[in-house]
Amino acid sequence: MTDANRVLTRFLPILKIGAILVLTVMLLLPMARIHGLILERQALRDGVVQDIARSAAYAQTLTGPVIIVPYTRKLQEQQLDADRKLITVTREVTGELRLLPATMDLAGQLGTEERRRGIYRARIFNADTKLTGRFDIAPDYGVAEDVQSYRFGAARLVLGISDIRGIGNALTLQANGSSVNFEPGTGTELLSSGVHAPLSVTGSPVLQSVDYQIDLKLQGTGDFQVAPVGRDTHVMLSSNWPHPSFAGEFLPKAREVSGKGFSAEWQTSFFATNMQESLTRCQPSADAGNHSCDAFRSQHFGVSFVDPVDQYLKSERATKYAFLFIGLTFAGFFVFEVLRRYSVHPVQYGLVGLALALFFLLLLSFSEHIGFAAAYAVSATACVGLITFYVTSVLASRVHGAAFGAALASLYGLLYGILSSEDYALLMGSLLVFGLLAAVMVLTRRVSWGEIRSAQG
C-alpha cells in the first residue's frame, strides 16, 4: 500500500463525516421550501379568518359607559374696534363634558363556536354580558367657575362598542327605574363607534346619582376587551374555552383554567388606571381645542380566544428542529457503522434524510384536515415504517433495523412532547440534546477510533 493510500485510508472516516455534514446542509434546502410553504398556508388561513370576521364581527372592545353633556358657553372678551377703542365682545363656544362612572361592574359568559370555510376555521365568541354601576354627578356637572355662562344640552349615556355589527339584542338602558332604548352612534369624537341613550338628568346645584344596567349580547372574533372606566371597576368573565390568553394593561387578580373552560376576575381603580386624568387631558375646550385621547382609548384588558399553538405554529416550530432531527438520525447511522462495522454509502444517508424531510411536508398536509395530533401520528408512523424497512435492508439485519426504527420512533415521540409544550419547549429540547449526546458518548466510550480507521481501511 502506497503512502498516499495509507493517508487516504487513515482519513477516510473524516471524509465520510464531512460528506454526511454536506448532505445534512443540502437537506436544509427542501426544509427551507417546506418552511416557506407553511408560512404561505398560514397567511392564507389568516386571510380566511379575516373574511369570516368581516361577515360576522371583528374583535370587540367595550368602552364605557360615559355620560356626555353638550354645552354652549358665552365668553366675554375685550377687543379693539376700528377706532382703537377697547370694547367688550360676547361670543359663544360649544363643547361637551364627559363624566365617568363611580362604579362599573361587568359580568359575562362567553361561549365559543367555530366557523368553517373550506379547510380553514375561525373561532367566534358570543358574549352574554350584564353591565351595571352608578354615576355620581357633581353639582352643575362639575363646573365650578362661571357656571352662569353655561347652557347645558340634553345629557346622554354613551357606550363604545368597537364593532356594532356584533350586537345581538335590542339594547335598552335601565336608569333609575326607567327604561329607554339605545340608538346607533355616539355623537362624540371620544368614541368613534357605539350606541347612545338619552338620560333624564339636568344641570342641578345638588349631587345626583344615576344607577344603570345594560344587558348586552355581543358577537366577535378573536379578542374581547374591556376599558376600566369606573372609579372602581369589577369584571368577571367565564367561558368554555380552555386556552385563554389574558392580555391588556391589567391581568386578572384571580383566574381558574381547566379543560372545561376558564373564569377570571379583574378589579381596578382610578389610582391604578389614571383614566380620569387621561380623559381630562383629551377634554375638548374652547381655548385649547381637542387633545389626543390615545391614552384613554389604549387602556383595556380582556381575553383572547386564539389557539396559542395551532397546527401551523406547531408545524413551523417542528421545521426549526429539522437540522437537529436529521443530524441525530445520521449520527445514529454512524454509531451503527462504528459499533457494528457496517458500511453505509452517503447516497443511503441522503435517501433516509429525504424521508425525514418528507415527514414535515406530510405533517403540514394532514394537519389541515385531521388536526395536528392525528397528522403527527400518521406522518411519523409512515416515515418510521419506511425508514425501518429501508434500514433493515441496508444493515442486512432485522434486529438492527427494528432497533433503529424503535430509536427513531422514540425521537419522534420526544419531538412531539417538545412541540406540544407552551412553556417548557426550550428546556425539553435542551435536555433531549444533552441526553442523546450522553447516550452516544456512553455507547462509544470503549471504541478505539484508531482500530476503526484501520478496519475501515
CSV table of N, CA, C and O in Angstrom, one decimal, residues 287-334:
chain,number,residue,atom,x,y,z
A,287,ASP,N,-60.4,76.9,24.4
A,287,ASP,CA,-59.1,77.6,24.2
A,287,ASP,C,-58.1,76.7,23.5
A,287,ASP,O,-57.4,77.1,22.7
A,288,ALA,N,-58.1,75.4,24.0
A,288,ALA,CA,-57.0,74.5,23.6
A,288,ALA,C,-57.4,73.6,22.5
A,288,ALA,O,-56.6,72.9,21.9
A,289,GLY,N,-58.7,73.5,22.2
A,289,GLY,CA,-59.1,72.6,21.1
A,289,GLY,C,-59.1,71.1,21.6
A,289,GLY,O,-59.0,70.9,22.8
A,290,ASN,N,-59.2,70.2,20.7
A,290,ASN,CA,-59.2,68.8,21.0
A,290,ASN,C,-57.8,68.3,21.2
A,290,ASN,O,-56.9,68.5,20.4
A,291,HIS,N,-57.6,67.5,22.3
A,291,HIS,CA,-56.3,66.9,22.5
A,291,HIS,C,-56.4,65.4,22.2
A,291,HIS,O,-57.5,64.9,22.1
A,292,SER,N,-55.3,64.8,22.1
A,292,SER,CA,-55.3,63.3,21.8
A,292,SER,C,-55.8,62.5,22.9
A,292,SER,O,-55.5,62.7,24.1
A,293,CYS,N,-56.7,61.6,22.6
A,293,CYS,CA,-57.3,60.7,23.5
A,293,CYS,C,-56.8,59.3,23.5
A,293,CYS,O,-57.4,58.3,23.9
A,294,ASP,N,-55.6,59.2,22.9
A,294,ASP,CA,-55.0,57.8,22.7
A,294,ASP,C,-54.7,57.2,24.1
A,294,ASP,O,-54.9,55.9,24.2
A,295,ALA,N,-54.3,57.9,25.1
A,295,ALA,CA,-54.0,57.4,26.4
A,295,ALA,C,-55.3,56.8,27.0
A,295,ALA,O,-55.3,55.8,27.7
A,296,PHE,N,-56.4,57.5,26.8
A,296,PHE,CA,-57.7,57.0,27.3
A,296,PHE,C,-58.2,55.7,26.6
A,296,PHE,O,-58.6,54.8,27.2
A,297,ARG,N,-58.0,55.7,25.3
A,297,ARG,CA,-58.5,54.6,24.5
A,297,ARG,C,-57.7,53.4,24.5
A,297,ARG,O,-58.1,52.3,24.3
A,298,SER,N,-56.4,53.6,24.9
A,298,SER,CA,-55.5,52.4,24.9
A,298,SER,C,-55.5,51.5,26.1
A,298,SER,O,-55.0,50.4,26.1
A,299,GLN,N,-56.2,52.0,27.2
A,299,GLN,CA,-56.2,51.2,28.4
A,299,GLN,C,-57.4,50.3,28.4
A,299,GLN,O,-58.6,50.7,28.4
A,300,HIS,N,-57.1,49.0,28.3
A,300,HIS,CA,-58.2,48.0,28.3
A,300,HIS,C,-57.5,46.6,28.7
A,300,HIS,O,-56.3,46.5,28.6
A,301,PHE,N,-58.4,45.7,29.0
A,301,PHE,CA,-57.9,44.3,29.3
A,301,PHE,C,-58.9,43.3,28.9
A,301,PHE,O,-60.1,43.7,28.6
A,302,GLY,N,-58.6,42.1,28.8
A,302,GLY,CA,-59.5,41.1,28.4
A,302,GLY,C,-58.9,39.8,28.1
A,302,GLY,O,-57.8,39.4,28.7
A,303,VAL,N,-59.5,39.1,27.2
A,303,VAL,CA,-59.0,37.7,26.9
A,303,VAL,C,-59.0,37.5,25.4
A,303,VAL,O,-59.8,38.1,24.6
A,304,SER,N,-58.1,36.7,24.9
A,304,SER,CA,-58.0,36.3,23.5
A,304,SER,C,-58.4,34.8,23.3
A,304,SER,O,-58.0,34.0,24.1
A,305,PHE,N,-59.2,34.5,22.3
A,305,PHE,CA,-59.7,33.2,22.1
A,305,PHE,C,-58.9,32.6,20.9
A,305,PHE,O,-59.5,31.8,20.1
A,306,VAL,N,-57.7,32.9,20.8
A,306,VAL,CA,-56.9,32.3,19.7
A,306,VAL,C,-56.1,31.1,20.3
A,306,VAL,O,-55.6,31.2,21.4
A,307,ASP,N,-56.1,30.0,19.5
A,307,ASP,CA,-55.3,28.8,19.9
A,307,ASP,C,-53.9,29.2,20.0
A,307,ASP,O,-53.2,29.7,19.1
A,308,PRO,N,-53.3,29.1,21.2
A,308,PRO,CA,-51.9,29.5,21.4
A,308,PRO,C,-50.9,28.8,20.6
A,308,PRO,O,-49.8,29.3,20.3
A,309,VAL,N,-51.2,27.5,20.3
A,309,VAL,CA,-50.2,26.7,19.5
A,309,VAL,C,-51.1,25.9,18.5
A,309,VAL,O,-51.5,24.8,18.7
A,310,ASP,N,-51.4,26.6,17.3
A,310,ASP,CA,-52.2,25.9,16.3
A,310,ASP,C,-51.3,25.0,15.4
A,310,ASP,O,-50.1,25.0,15.6
A,311,GLN,N,-51.9,24.4,14.4
A,311,GLN,CA,-51.2,23.4,13.6
A,311,GLN,C,-50.1,24.1,12.8
A,311,GLN,O,-49.0,23.5,12.6
A,312,TYR,N,-50.3,25.3,12.3
A,312,TYR,CA,-49.3,26.0,11.6
A,312,TYR,C,-48.1,26.4,12.4
A,312,TYR,O,-46.9,26.3,12.0
A,313,LEU,N,-48.4,26.9,13.6
A,313,LEU,CA,-47.3,27.3,14.5
A,313,LEU,C,-46.5,26.0,14.9
A,313,LEU,O,-45.3,26.1,15.0
A,314,LYS,N,-47.2,24.9,15.2
A,314,LYS,CA,-46.5,23.7,15.6
A,314,LYS,C,-45.7,23.2,14.4
A,314,LYS,O,-44.6,22.7,14.6
A,315,SER,N,-46.3,23.2,13.2
A,315,SER,CA,-45.5,22.7,12.0
A,315,SER,C,-44.3,23.6,11.8
A,315,SER,O,-43.2,23.1,11.5
A,316,GLU,N,-44.4,24.9,12.0
A,316,GLU,CA,-43.3,25.8,11.8
A,316,GLU,C,-42.2,25.5,12.9
A,316,GLU,O,-41.0,25.5,12.6
A,317,ARG,N,-42.7,25.3,14.1
A,317,ARG,CA,-41.7,25.0,15.2
A,317,ARG,C,-41.0,23.7,14.9
A,317,ARG,O,-39.9,23.5,15.2
A,318,ALA,N,-41.8,22.7,14.3
A,318,ALA,CA,-41.2,21.4,14.0
A,318,ALA,C,-40.0,21.6,13.0
A,318,ALA,O,-39.0,20.9,13.1
A,319,THR,N,-40.2,22.4,12.0
A,319,THR,CA,-39.2,22.6,11.0
A,319,THR,C,-37.9,23.2,11.6
A,319,THR,O,-36.8,23.0,11.1
A,320,LYS,N,-38.1,24.0,12.7
A,320,LYS,CA,-36.9,24.5,13.3
A,320,LYS,C,-36.0,23.5,14.0
A,320,LYS,O,-34.8,23.7,14.3
A,321,TYR,N,-36.6,22.3,14.2
A,321,TYR,CA,-35.8,21.2,14.8
A,321,TYR,C,-35.4,20.2,13.7
A,321,TYR,O,-34.8,19.2,14.0
A,322,ALA,N,-35.6,20.6,12.4
A,322,ALA,CA,-35.2,19.7,11.3
A,322,ALA,C,-33.7,19.4,11.3
A,322,ALA,O,-33.3,18.2,11.1
A,323,PHE,N,-32.9,20.4,11.4
A,323,PHE,CA,-31.4,20.2,11.4
A,323,PHE,C,-31.0,19.2,12.5
A,323,PHE,O,-30.3,18.3,12.3
A,324,LEU,N,-31.6,19.5,13.7
A,324,LEU,CA,-31.2,18.6,14.8
A,324,LEU,C,-31.8,17.2,14.6
A,324,LEU,O,-31.1,16.2,14.9
A,325,PHE,N,-33.0,17.1,14.0
A,325,PHE,CA,-33.6,15.8,13.8
A,325,PHE,C,-32.8,15.0,12.8
A,325,PHE,O,-32.5,13.8,13.0
A,326,ILE,N,-32.4,15.6,11.7
A,326,ILE,CA,-31.7,14.9,10.6
A,326,ILE,C,-30.3,14.6,11.1
A,326,ILE,O,-29.8,13.5,10.9
A,327,GLY,N,-29.7,15.5,11.8
A,327,GLY,CA,-28.3,15.3,12.4
A,327,GLY,C,-28.3,14.1,13.3
A,327,GLY,O,-27.3,13.3,13.3
A,328,LEU,N,-29.3,14.1,14.2
A,328,LEU,CA,-29.3,13.0,15.2
A,328,LEU,C,-29.5,11.6,14.5
A,328,LEU,O,-28.9,10.6,14.9
A,329,THR,N,-30.4,11.6,13.5
A,329,THR,CA,-30.6,10.3,12.8
A,329,THR,C,-29.3,9.9,12.1
A,329,THR,O,-28.9,8.7,12.1
A,330,PHE,N,-28.6,10.8,11.4
A,330,PHE,CA,-27.4,10.5,10.7
A,330,PHE,C,-26.3,10.0,11.8
A,330,PHE,O,-25.5,9.1,11.5
A,331,ALA,N,-26.3,10.7,12.9
A,331,ALA,CA,-25.4,10.3,14.0
A,331,ALA,C,-25.7,8.8,14.4
A,331,ALA,O,-24.8,8.1,14.7
A,332,GLY,N,-27.0,8.5,14.5
A,332,GLY,CA,-27.3,7.1,14.9
A,332,GLY,C,-26.8,6.1,13.8
A,332,GLY,O,-26.3,5.0,14.2
A,333,PHE,N,-27.0,6.5,12.5
A,333,PHE,CA,-26.4,5.7,11.5
A,333,PHE,C,-24.9,5.5,11.7
A,333,PHE,O,-24.4,4.3,11.5
A,334,PHE,N,-24.2,6.6,11.9
A,334,PHE,CA,-22.8,6.5,12.0
A,334,PHE,C,-22.4,5.7,13.3
A,334,PHE,O,-21.4,4.9,13.2
